[in-house]
């Protein structure tokens, strides 16, 4: 939809409170006010997401799900969100997508989808795919993950979970734990939290540190960023503990991986002395980063986080597409 | 007007002179001009390592019977930011201006990220925003990759 220079050129969005008809490619597309507005709308959507209230602002609308890469959680929660809002989905799931990819360019596929639907949700293995789709399509495009790039609705639901627990995003001490180098969810989240003045604590194995450019960008945007090698100390002082997966592929040998993964495992002994209000998040699926014994504690918020994916995506779809065709 | 003895390479009747190219960069400028894009009757002359007051050493490229497209001028601005471009008509300099780096660079540089959508055979050109000028840093508008060694990634 947007014909601008693209995602990486600063694009001030102040004063543009309406999301109607807009794309969402990266969390940077949203101002802090727009994020807070979406989180408020998401809260109102919770009864509808639970099925105890019915609101159908997408009645009569069709949303295309272009999933060119395997995804269960994201695709199902988007589909659920569309259906809850009274809209309908047409879906390209991975099997079909791979046969489609044989001959057809993404540009052509997107042009086709643009003719069939009122908005496009796109998951694709290549970085920049959603930006390309947004340029090709005259319908709004929502990025549901582009390779190692952006996944803005994941960030929104992370923020929604934190906001639900604390009633604010400001002044919290958030520990990011695990693979901070390759984990795209953690990059977008750190960026968003920085806009809200969070205190960010980075705890990771040395080989998986947050990229230096991002770290200095966070500092420039006014966030307090600090590295804490001592995981116990980090956890004791945390309001939020955001845990990410440490992947085997990142390590040369199995032994090294086991050692690192083992020392970044969150279990009950690690949480001794933690703040009462400590909230543990994880983008899921987890491998072994969080012991199942944590699930029963009041700290665990990751299943709530997964559920909030539906009302958050409902709020977004409603803001972009709800209430009839977008004014030109 | 130029002193004829200053003309290291022969004077041309009509064409373009790309002067004040930073020492050693003329070959990259030629790559940008693209031998295929230059017609048979356009003689191209190159002078390398010419003494220059401003630059110490400079290179000069002269192309007969050809004026450069804005796109080519942008590309030259990227790799040789000190260059000046003079249009010669009937042996006289008709127009002379420094190159200026535009806000976006289309198609000249390839994104170094192999997984970028711009490297997957899509019917699009690569595109970069100039996100820093001194020294130049380009940022892929698709994947966000920042590039400062773009001479190594000319398309
Ligand atoms: N007729 C010509 N044929 C070839 N090159 C020329 C001609 N006239 C000028 N030039 C070259 O074009 C460039 C710009 O010319 P001019 O403005 O006169 O010189 P300068 O930039 O050195 O002050 C110089 O490199 C000069 O040598
Ligand atoms: Zn790129």
Short mmCIF file of C-alpha atoms and ligand atoms in Angstrom, two decimals:
data_model
loop_
_atom_site.label_atom_id
_atom_site.label_comp_id
_atom_site.label_asym_id
_atom_site.label_seq_id
_atom_site.Cartn_x
_atom_site.Cartn_y
_atom_site.Cartn_z
CA UNK A 1 0.00 0.00 0.00
CA UNK A 2 2.71 2.36 1.00
CA UNK A 3 4.73 3.72 -1.84
CA UNK A 4 7.39 5.29 0.34
CA UNK A 5 11.09 4.68 0.33
CA UNK A 6 10.73 1.61 2.48
CA UNK A 7 11.07 0.37 5.91
CA UNK A 8 14.55 1.52 6.78
CA UNK A 9 14.09 5.15 6.01
CA UNK A 10 12.79 7.01 9.03
CA UNK A 11 9.09 7.42 8.52
CA UNK A 12 7.58 9.59 11.20
CA UNK A 13 4.08 8.41 11.96
CA UNK A 14 3.14 10.97 14.60
CA UNK A 15 -0.30 12.32 14.13
CA UNK A 16 -1.35 9.38 11.98
CA UNK A 17 -3.35 7.58 14.60
CA UNK A 18 -5.48 5.66 12.15
CA UNK A 19 -4.11 2.34 11.00
CA UNK A 20 -6.88 1.96 8.48
CA UNK A 21 -5.61 0.60 5.19
CA UNK A 22 -1.99 0.63 6.33
CA UNK A 23 0.63 -2.11 6.12
CA UNK A 24 2.44 -3.51 9.11
CA UNK A 25 5.89 -4.64 8.04
CA UNK A 26 8.01 -3.96 11.11
CA UNK A 27 7.34 -2.82 14.64
CA UNK A 28 9.08 0.43 13.65
CA UNK A 29 6.06 1.21 11.48
CA UNK A 30 4.14 1.97 14.67
CA UNK A 31 4.59 4.94 16.95
CA UNK A 32 4.45 4.38 20.71
CA UNK A 33 0.96 5.88 20.78
CA UNK A 34 -0.20 3.54 18.05
CA UNK A 35 1.19 0.58 19.97
CA UNK A 36 -0.58 1.62 23.17
CA UNK A 37 -3.78 2.16 21.22
CA UNK A 38 -3.53 -1.35 19.73
CA UNK A 39 -2.90 -2.86 23.16
CA UNK A 40 -6.01 -1.13 24.51
CA UNK A 41 -8.07 -2.44 21.58
CA UNK A 42 -6.61 -5.91 22.17
CA UNK A 43 -7.80 -5.84 25.79
CA UNK A 44 -11.31 -5.06 24.60
CA UNK A 45 -11.09 -7.96 22.17
CA UNK A 46 -10.33 -10.56 24.86
CA UNK A 47 -13.99 -11.58 25.49
CA UNK A 48 -14.49 -11.92 21.73
CA UNK A 49 -11.31 -13.99 21.43
CA UNK A 50 -12.63 -16.21 24.22
CA UNK A 51 -15.93 -16.56 22.44
CA UNK A 52 -18.02 -14.99 25.21
CA UNK A 53 -18.90 -11.93 23.19
CA UNK A 54 -19.53 -11.55 19.49
CA UNK A 55 -18.34 -8.60 17.42
CA UNK A 56 -17.96 -8.92 13.71
CA UNK A 57 -16.36 -5.82 12.17
CA UNK A 58 -14.80 -7.99 9.42
CA UNK A 59 -18.18 -9.29 8.31
CA UNK A 60 -18.04 -9.79 4.55
CA UNK A 61 -14.28 -9.35 4.31
CA UNK A 62 -11.71 -11.83 3.10
CA UNK A 63 -8.16 -12.06 4.38
CA UNK A 64 -5.55 -14.03 2.43
CA UNK A 65 -3.04 -16.07 4.44
CA UNK A 66 0.09 -16.47 2.36
CA UNK A 67 2.19 -18.90 4.38
CA UNK A 68 5.24 -19.85 2.34
CA UNK A 69 6.95 -21.42 5.30
CA UNK A 70 5.73 -23.84 7.95
CA UNK A 71 4.00 -22.14 10.85
CA UNK A 72 1.29 -23.41 13.12
CA UNK A 73 0.90 -20.91 15.91
CA UNK A 74 1.04 -17.75 13.85
CA UNK A 75 -1.16 -19.04 11.05
CA UNK A 76 -3.82 -20.54 13.30
CA UNK A 77 -3.99 -17.49 15.53
CA UNK A 78 -4.37 -15.20 12.50
CA UNK A 79 -7.06 -17.45 11.06
CA UNK A 80 -8.82 -17.61 14.41
CA UNK A 81 -8.66 -13.82 14.67
CA UNK A 82 -10.21 -13.34 11.23
CA UNK A 83 -12.97 -15.87 11.90
CA UNK A 84 -13.77 -14.43 15.34
CA UNK A 85 -14.20 -11.02 13.73
CA UNK A 86 -16.70 -12.42 11.25
CA UNK A 87 -14.34 -12.41 8.29
CA UNK A 88 -13.24 -15.28 6.10
CA UNK A 89 -9.80 -16.60 5.14
CA UNK A 90 -8.28 -18.02 2.03
CA UNK A 91 -5.05 -19.78 2.83
CA UNK A 92 -1.89 -20.79 1.04
CA UNK A 93 -0.31 -23.30 3.42
CA UNK A 94 3.24 -24.53 3.05
CA UNK A 95 2.61 -27.62 0.91
CA UNK A 96 0.72 -25.62 -1.67
CA UNK A 97 3.16 -22.78 -1.34
CA UNK A 98 6.12 -24.92 -2.33
CA UNK A 99 4.45 -26.05 -5.53
CA UNK A 100 3.50 -22.48 -6.22
CA UNK A 101 7.03 -21.30 -5.72
CA UNK A 102 8.18 -23.56 -8.54
CA UNK A 103 7.30 -21.22 -11.30
CA UNK A 104 5.73 -18.14 -9.91
CA UNK A 105 7.45 -15.16 -8.37
CA UNK A 106 6.26 -13.85 -5.03
CA UNK A 107 5.39 -10.60 -6.80
CA UNK A 108 2.96 -12.41 -9.10
CA UNK A 109 1.46 -14.47 -6.29
CA UNK A 110 0.87 -11.32 -4.27
CA UNK A 111 -0.78 -9.63 -7.25
CA UNK A 112 -3.11 -12.58 -7.50
CA UNK A 113 -3.93 -12.52 -3.78
CA UNK A 114 -4.55 -8.80 -4.02
CA UNK A 115 -7.34 -9.58 -6.43
CA UNK A 116 -8.88 -12.21 -4.18
CA UNK A 117 -8.79 -10.62 -0.74
CA UNK A 118 -9.07 -7.38 1.24
CA UNK A 119 -5.78 -7.84 3.08
CA UNK A 120 -2.78 -10.17 2.97
CA UNK A 121 -1.01 -11.82 5.87
CA UNK A 122 2.40 -13.04 4.73
CA UNK A 123 4.93 -15.48 6.16
CA UNK A 124 7.93 -16.03 3.94
CA UNK A 125 11.45 -17.45 4.28
CA UNK A 126 13.18 -14.45 2.66
CA UNK A 127 13.99 -11.21 4.44
CA UNK A 128 12.20 -8.27 2.85
CA UNK A 129 9.39 -10.39 1.39
CA UNK A 130 6.69 -8.44 3.21
CA UNK A 131 8.17 -5.13 2.09
CA UNK A 132 8.11 -6.39 -1.49
CA UNK A 133 4.51 -7.55 -1.08
CA UNK A 134 3.49 -4.18 0.34
CA UNK A 135 4.93 -2.45 -2.71
CA UNK A 136 3.19 -4.78 -5.12
CA UNK A 137 -0.16 -4.91 -3.37
CA UNK A 138 -2.68 -2.12 -3.16
CA UNK A 139 -4.29 -3.95 -0.24
CA UNK A 140 -2.81 -3.83 3.26
CA UNK A 141 -0.04 -6.34 3.98
CA UNK A 142 0.69 -7.69 7.44
CA UNK A 143 4.08 -9.26 7.96
CA UNK A 144 3.76 -12.56 9.81
CA UNK A 145 7.51 -13.20 9.71
CA UNK A 146 10.05 -12.75 6.90
CA UNK A 147 13.04 -15.05 7.30
CA UNK A 148 15.40 -13.76 9.96
CA UNK A 149 13.82 -10.32 9.56
CA UNK A 150 10.71 -8.91 11.19
CA UNK A 151 7.73 -10.38 12.97
CA UNK A 152 5.85 -7.37 14.35
CA UNK A 153 2.70 -9.11 15.61
CA UNK A 154 4.90 -11.32 17.82
CA UNK A 155 6.33 -8.17 19.36
CA UNK A 156 2.84 -6.75 19.85
CA UNK A 157 1.71 -9.83 21.71
CA UNK A 158 4.87 -9.83 23.84
CA UNK A 159 4.13 -6.23 24.76
CA UNK A 160 0.45 -7.03 25.38
CA UNK A 161 1.43 -9.73 27.86
CA UNK A 162 3.77 -7.41 29.74
CA UNK A 163 1.20 -4.63 29.70
CA UNK A 164 -1.53 -6.93 30.99
CA UNK A 165 0.62 -7.93 33.95
CA UNK A 166 1.99 -4.55 34.91
CA UNK A 167 -0.51 -2.06 33.50
CA UNK A 168 2.40 -0.23 31.89
CA UNK A 169 5.42 -0.71 29.65
CA UNK A 170 7.41 2.06 31.25
CA UNK A 171 10.08 1.71 33.90
CA UNK A 172 10.22 -2.07 33.89
CA UNK A 173 13.40 -4.02 34.19
CA UNK A 174 13.37 -6.58 31.40
CA UNK A 175 15.95 -9.33 31.19
CA UNK A 176 16.47 -10.80 27.74
CA UNK A 177 17.95 -14.27 28.18
CA UNK A 178 19.51 -16.74 25.77
CA UNK A 179 20.19 -16.27 22.06
CA UNK A 180 20.17 -12.51 21.62
CA UNK A 181 22.15 -12.64 18.43
CA UNK A 182 19.95 -14.54 16.01
CA UNK A 183 16.59 -14.34 17.76
CA UNK A 184 14.53 -11.92 15.67
CA UNK A 185 11.74 -11.71 18.24
CA UNK A 186 14.17 -10.42 20.81
CA UNK A 187 15.50 -7.71 18.49
CA UNK A 188 12.09 -6.23 17.74
CA UNK A 189 11.02 -6.51 21.36
CA UNK A 190 14.15 -4.76 22.61
CA UNK A 191 13.61 -1.98 20.08
CA UNK A 192 9.97 -1.53 21.13
CA UNK A 193 10.75 -1.64 24.85
CA UNK A 194 13.41 1.00 24.35
CA UNK A 195 10.75 3.36 22.98
CA UNK A 196 8.88 2.95 26.25
CA UNK A 197 11.87 3.62 28.45
CA UNK A 198 12.37 0.14 29.80
CA UNK A 199 15.59 -0.91 31.46
CA UNK A 200 17.00 -3.70 29.33
CA UNK A 201 19.35 -6.30 30.75
CA UNK A 202 21.14 -8.59 28.31
CA UNK A 203 22.14 -12.03 29.53
CA UNK A 204 23.55 -14.38 26.93
CA UNK A 205 26.48 -16.63 26.17
CA UNK A 206 29.32 -14.53 24.68
CA UNK A 207 28.86 -16.06 21.21
CA UNK A 208 25.18 -15.13 21.17
CA UNK A 209 25.34 -11.48 22.24
CA UNK A 210 23.01 -8.84 20.88
CA UNK A 211 24.48 -7.32 17.68
CA UNK A 212 26.51 -4.22 18.51
CA UNK A 213 24.62 -1.95 16.05
CA UNK A 214 21.34 -2.78 17.69
CA UNK A 215 22.74 -2.24 21.13
CA UNK A 216 23.99 1.23 20.29
CA UNK A 217 20.74 2.03 18.54
CA UNK A 218 18.83 1.12 21.71
CA UNK A 219 21.09 3.35 23.75
CA UNK A 220 20.67 6.20 21.30
CA UNK A 221 16.91 5.91 21.57
CA UNK A 222 17.26 6.53 25.29
CA UNK A 223 17.00 3.05 26.76
CA UNK A 224 19.13 1.94 29.66
CA UNK A 225 20.94 -1.13 28.39
CA UNK A 226 23.22 -3.25 30.48
CA UNK A 227 24.94 -6.60 30.15
CA UNK A 228 24.75 -9.00 33.04
CA UNK A 229 26.73 -12.19 32.80
CA UNK A 230 25.47 -13.53 36.11
CA UNK A 231 22.13 -15.12 35.28
CA UNK A 232 21.10 -15.43 38.96
CA UNK A 233 21.71 -11.78 39.64
CA UNK A 234 19.85 -10.83 36.45
CA UNK A 235 16.84 -12.92 37.44
CA UNK A 236 16.74 -11.60 41.03
CA UNK A 237 16.31 -8.04 39.86
CA UNK A 238 14.01 -8.70 36.90
CA UNK A 239 10.39 -7.67 36.44
CA UNK A 240 10.21 -9.52 33.15
CA UNK A 241 12.33 -12.48 32.07
CA UNK A 242 12.14 -13.06 28.32
CA UNK A 243 13.58 -16.46 27.48
CA UNK A 244 14.60 -17.49 23.97
CA UNK A 245 15.67 -20.76 22.47
CA UNK A 246 19.34 -21.56 22.10
CA UNK A 247 19.71 -23.50 18.88
CA UNK A 248 22.08 -26.39 18.37
CA UNK A 249 23.05 -25.15 14.90
CA UNK A 250 24.77 -22.14 16.45
CA UNK A 251 27.44 -24.27 18.03
CA UNK A 252 30.34 -26.17 16.55
CA UNK A 253 30.00 -29.23 18.73
CA UNK A 254 27.26 -30.89 20.67
CA UNK A 255 29.16 -30.78 23.97
CA UNK A 256 29.58 -27.01 23.89
CA UNK A 257 25.90 -26.60 23.05
CA UNK A 258 24.82 -28.84 25.94
CA UNK A 259 26.97 -26.92 28.38
CA UNK A 260 25.64 -23.52 27.30
CA UNK A 261 22.01 -24.64 27.00
CA UNK A 262 22.25 -26.26 30.43
CA UNK A 263 23.50 -23.11 32.13
CA UNK A 264 20.69 -21.02 30.60
CA UNK A 265 17.88 -23.28 31.71
CA UNK A 266 15.21 -21.66 33.86
CA UNK A 267 14.13 -23.89 36.76
CA UNK A 268 12.82 -23.46 40.30
CA UNK A 269 16.21 -23.14 42.03
CA UNK A 270 17.15 -20.32 39.65
CA UNK A 271 14.04 -18.41 40.68
CA UNK A 272 14.86 -18.40 44.39
CA UNK A 273 14.89 -14.80 45.54
CA UNK A 274 13.08 -13.56 42.42
CA UNK A 275 10.66 -10.65 42.73
CA UNK A 276 7.10 -11.66 43.48
CA UNK A 277 5.82 -10.02 40.34
CA UNK A 278 8.42 -11.61 38.05
CA UNK A 279 6.83 -12.50 34.72
CA UNK A 280 8.39 -15.11 32.46
CA UNK A 281 7.78 -14.94 28.72
CA UNK A 282 8.85 -17.21 25.88
CA UNK A 283 7.84 -16.98 22.20
CA UNK A 284 7.27 -20.78 22.13
CA UNK A 285 7.71 -23.51 21.14
CA UNK A 286 10.22 -24.19 23.87
CA UNK A 287 12.82 -26.90 23.73
CA UNK A 288 14.24 -27.26 27.22
CA UNK A 289 14.81 -23.63 28.19
CA UNK A 290 12.05 -23.53 30.78
CA UNK A 291 11.51 -26.51 33.07
CA UNK A 292 7.88 -27.73 33.10
CA UNK A 293 7.82 -27.20 36.89
CA UNK A 294 7.74 -23.45 36.19
CA UNK A 295 4.40 -23.79 34.38
CA UNK A 296 2.53 -24.07 37.69
CA UNK A 297 4.10 -21.00 39.24
CA UNK A 298 2.52 -17.54 39.06
CA UNK A 299 5.63 -16.38 37.17
CA UNK A 300 4.72 -18.32 34.03
CA UNK A 301 3.06 -16.08 31.45
CA UNK A 302 4.03 -17.84 28.23
CA UNK A 303 0.76 -19.65 27.70
CA UNK A 304 -1.14 -16.45 28.33
CA UNK A 305 1.25 -14.83 25.86
CA UNK A 306 0.33 -17.44 23.23
CA UNK A 307 -3.38 -16.89 23.84
CA UNK A 308 -3.03 -13.11 23.59
CA UNK A 309 -1.83 -13.64 20.02
CA UNK A 310 -5.48 -13.94 19.02
CA UNK A 311 -6.92 -10.72 20.55
CA UNK A 312 -3.82 -8.78 19.51
CA UNK A 313 -4.21 -9.91 15.90
CA UNK A 314 -7.93 -9.21 16.12
CA UNK A 315 -7.22 -5.68 17.27
CA UNK A 316 -4.77 -5.17 14.44
CA UNK A 317 -7.07 -6.58 11.76
CA UNK A 318 -9.94 -4.50 13.10
CA UNK A 319 -7.80 -1.35 13.06
CA UNK A 320 -6.58 -1.96 9.52
CA UNK A 321 -9.67 -3.45 7.95
CA UNK A 322 -12.64 -3.04 10.26
CA UNK A 323 -15.73 -0.97 9.55
CA UNK A 324 -15.99 -1.23 5.80
CA UNK A 325 -13.70 -0.29 2.93
CA UNK A 326 -10.88 2.11 3.70
CA UNK A 327 -11.42 5.68 2.62
CA UNK A 328 -9.21 6.48 -0.32
CA UNK B 1 38.18 27.01 -21.32
CA UNK B 2 40.94 24.52 -20.80
CA UNK B 3 44.52 24.94 -21.85
CA UNK B 4 45.14 22.44 -24.58
CA UNK B 5 48.38 21.34 -22.98
CA UNK B 6 46.31 20.27 -20.02
CA UNK B 7 44.48 17.78 -22.17
CA UNK B 8 46.36 14.60 -21.48
CA UNK B 9 44.10 12.81 -23.87
CA UNK B 10 42.93 14.22 -27.14
CA UNK B 11 40.19 16.82 -27.22
CA UNK B 12 36.75 15.59 -28.13
CA UNK B 13 34.14 17.36 -30.21
CA UNK B 14 31.08 16.06 -28.41
CA UNK B 15 30.72 13.91 -25.37
CA UNK B 16 31.16 13.72 -21.64
CA UNK B 17 34.16 14.20 -19.41
CA UNK B 18 34.11 12.66 -15.97
CA UNK B 19 36.85 14.46 -14.12
CA UNK B 20 38.13 14.58 -10.55
CA UNK B 21 37.57 10.89 -10.04
CA UNK B 22 39.43 9.82 -6.91
CA UNK B 23 42.77 8.20 -7.79
CA UNK B 24 42.36 4.61 -8.90
CA UNK B 25 38.59 4.63 -9.18
CA UNK B 26 38.36 5.12 -12.96
CA UNK B 27 38.10 1.39 -13.58
CA UNK B 28 35.09 1.20 -11.28
CA UNK B 29 33.57 4.15 -13.13
CA UNK B 30 34.09 2.23 -16.36
CA UNK B 31 32.33 -0.74 -14.84
CA UNK B 32 29.38 1.52 -14.10
CA UNK B 33 29.37 2.92 -17.62
CA UNK B 34 29.34 -0.66 -18.81
CA UNK B 35 31.20 -1.40 -21.99
CA UNK B 36 27.98 -2.80 -23.41
CA UNK B 37 26.17 0.45 -22.83
CA UNK B 38 28.69 2.37 -24.92
CA UNK B 39 28.35 2.44 -28.67
CA UNK B 40 31.11 1.46 -31.09
CA UNK B 41 31.59 5.01 -32.33
CA UNK B 42 32.06 6.30 -28.80
CA UNK B 43 35.77 6.34 -28.17
CA UNK B 44 36.52 6.06 -24.47
CA UNK B 45 39.76 7.48 -23.09
CA UNK B 46 41.05 7.03 -19.61
CA UNK B 47 43.76 8.87 -17.77
CA UNK B 48 44.94 7.34 -14.53
CA UNK B 49 47.00 9.08 -11.86
CA UNK B 50 46.81 12.63 -13.12
CA UNK B 51 48.20 15.29 -10.82
CA UNK B 52 45.42 17.32 -9.24
CA UNK B 53 45.60 20.22 -6.86
CA UNK B 54 42.47 19.27 -4.93
CA UNK B 55 42.79 15.51 -4.82
CA UNK B 56 46.50 14.91 -5.08
CA UNK B 57 45.96 12.31 -7.76
CA UNK B 58 42.87 11.90 -9.86
CA UNK B 59 41.55 9.86 -12.74
CA UNK B 60 39.68 11.14 -15.78
CA UNK B 61 37.33 9.31 -18.14
CA UNK B 62 36.15 10.77 -21.43
CA UNK B 63 33.43 9.29 -23.54
CA UNK B 64 32.77 10.62 -27.01
CA UNK B 65 29.31 11.20 -28.44
CA UNK B 66 27.52 10.19 -25.31
CA UNK B 67 25.72 11.93 -22.49
CA UNK B 68 25.03 10.06 -19.30
CA UNK B 69 21.63 9.05 -18.00
CA UNK B 70 20.66 10.35 -14.55
CA UNK B 71 20.89 6.79 -13.33
CA UNK B 72 24.47 6.46 -14.46
CA UNK B 73 25.32 9.80 -12.89
CA UNK B 74 23.87 8.54 -9.58
CA UNK B 75 26.00 5.45 -9.79
CA UNK B 76 29.11 7.54 -10.41
CA UNK B 77 28.20 9.72 -7.45
CA UNK B 78 28.18 6.63 -5.31
CA UNK B 79 31.62 5.33 -6.17
CA UNK B 80 33.35 8.58 -7.06
CA UNK B 81 31.70 11.29 -4.95
CA UNK B 82 34.29 13.94 -5.89
CA UNK B 83 33.71 13.57 -9.63
CA UNK B 84 32.56 16.40 -11.87
CA UNK B 85 30.73 15.81 -15.08
CA UNK B 86 31.24 18.10 -18.06
CA UNK B 87 29.21 18.01 -21.20
CA UNK B 88 31.30 18.91 -24.23
CA UNK B 89 29.64 20.24 -27.36
CA UNK B 90 31.68 21.42 -30.28
CA UNK B 91 34.93 21.30 -28.27
CA UNK B 92 33.61 23.56 -25.53
CA UNK B 93 32.43 22.79 -22.03
CA UNK B 94 28.72 23.51 -22.15
CA UNK B 95 27.79 22.34 -18.72
CA UNK B 96 29.84 21.29 -15.75
CA UNK B 97 28.54 20.09 -12.42
CA UNK B 98 29.63 17.98 -9.51
CA UNK B 99 27.84 14.69 -9.03
CA UNK B 100 25.40 14.50 -6.12
CA UNK B 101 24.40 11.44 -4.24
CA UNK B 102 20.64 10.89 -4.41
CA UNK B 103 18.53 9.61 -1.50
CA UNK B 104 18.05 6.19 -3.02
CA UNK B 105 20.21 4.00 -5.20
CA UNK B 106 18.37 1.67 -7.52
CA UNK B 107 19.84 -1.32 -9.27
CA UNK B 108 23.54 -0.44 -9.03
CA UNK B 109 24.46 -2.40 -5.93
CA UNK B 110 23.43 -5.94 -5.06
CA UNK B 111 22.27 -6.68 -1.52
CA UNK B 112 24.99 -8.71 0.22
CA UNK B 113 22.38 -10.68 2.15
CA UNK B 114 21.92 -13.86 0.06
CA UNK B 115 18.57 -14.50 1.74
CA UNK B 116 17.21 -11.05 0.83
CA UNK B 117 14.10 -11.09 -1.35
CA UNK B 118 15.93 -8.84 -3.81
CA UNK B 119 18.31 -11.75 -4.57
CA UNK B 120 15.64 -14.34 -5.37
CA UNK B 121 14.97 -13.61 -9.01
CA UNK B 122 11.92 -11.45 -8.33
CA UNK B 123 11.09 -8.95 -11.08
CA UNK B 124 12.42 -6.03 -9.03
CA UNK B 125 15.58 -4.00 -8.83
CA UNK B 126 17.70 -3.81 -5.75
CA UNK B 127 17.10 -0.60 -3.87
CA UNK B 128 19.02 1.10 -1.11
CA UNK B 129 18.40 4.16 0.98
CA UNK B 130 21.43 6.35 1.55
CA UNK B 131 21.36 6.28 5.34
CA UNK B 132 24.75 7.97 5.85
CA UNK B 133 26.78 10.23 3.62
CA UNK B 134 30.28 10.63 5.12
CA UNK B 135 31.26 7.89 4.66
CA UNK B 136 28.43 6.52 2.57
CA UNK B 137 26.32 3.76 4.07
CA UNK B 138 23.50 2.20 2.08
CA UNK B 139 20.63 0.28 3.64
CA UNK B 140 18.64 -2.28 1.69
CA UNK B 141 15.00 -1.13 1.66
CA UNK B 142 13.91 -4.76 1.63
CA UNK B 143 15.91 -6.55 4.29
CA UNK B 144 17.54 -3.67 6.16
CA UNK B 145 21.12 -4.84 5.59
CA UNK B 146 23.60 -1.96 5.84
CA UNK B 147 26.37 -1.87 3.21
CA UNK B 148 29.52 0.23 3.36
CA UNK B 149 31.75 -1.84 1.07
CA UNK B 150 29.44 -1.47 -1.92
CA UNK B 151 32.32 -1.50 -4.43
CA UNK B 152 32.47 -5.21 -3.72
CA UNK B 153 28.76 -5.58 -4.41
CA UNK B 154 28.27 -3.79 -7.70
CA UNK B 155 25.47 -5.45 -9.64
N1 LIG C 1 37.14 19.54 -25.91
C1 LIG C 1 37.48 18.80 -24.85
N2 LIG C 1 37.78 17.49 -25.03
C2 LIG C 1 38.11 16.72 -24.00
N3 LIG C 1 38.15 17.14 -22.73
C3 LIG C 1 37.85 18.39 -22.45
C4 LIG C 1 37.51 19.32 -23.50
N4 LIG C 1 37.27 20.53 -22.93
C5 LIG C 1 37.45 20.36 -21.57
N5 LIG C 1 37.81 19.10 -21.29
C6 LIG C 1 38.05 18.49 -19.96
O1 LIG C 1 36.81 18.58 -19.24
C7 LIG C 1 37.07 18.85 -17.86
C8 LIG C 1 36.34 20.14 -17.42
O2 LIG C 1 36.81 21.23 -18.15
P1 LIG C 1 37.12 22.66 -17.49
O3 LIG C 1 35.95 23.08 -16.72
O4 LIG C 1 37.58 23.57 -18.58
O5 LIG C 1 38.42 22.31 -16.59
P2 LIG C 1 38.68 22.17 -14.99
O6 LIG C 1 37.61 21.29 -14.42
O7 LIG C 1 40.03 21.49 -14.96
O8 LIG C 1 38.68 23.53 -14.44
C9 LIG C 1 38.58 18.92 -17.71
O9 LIG C 1 39.03 17.64 -17.31
C10 LIG C 1 39.06 19.23 -19.11
O10 LIG C 1 40.38 18.71 -19.32
ZN1 LIG C 2 18.50 -6.80 1.17
#
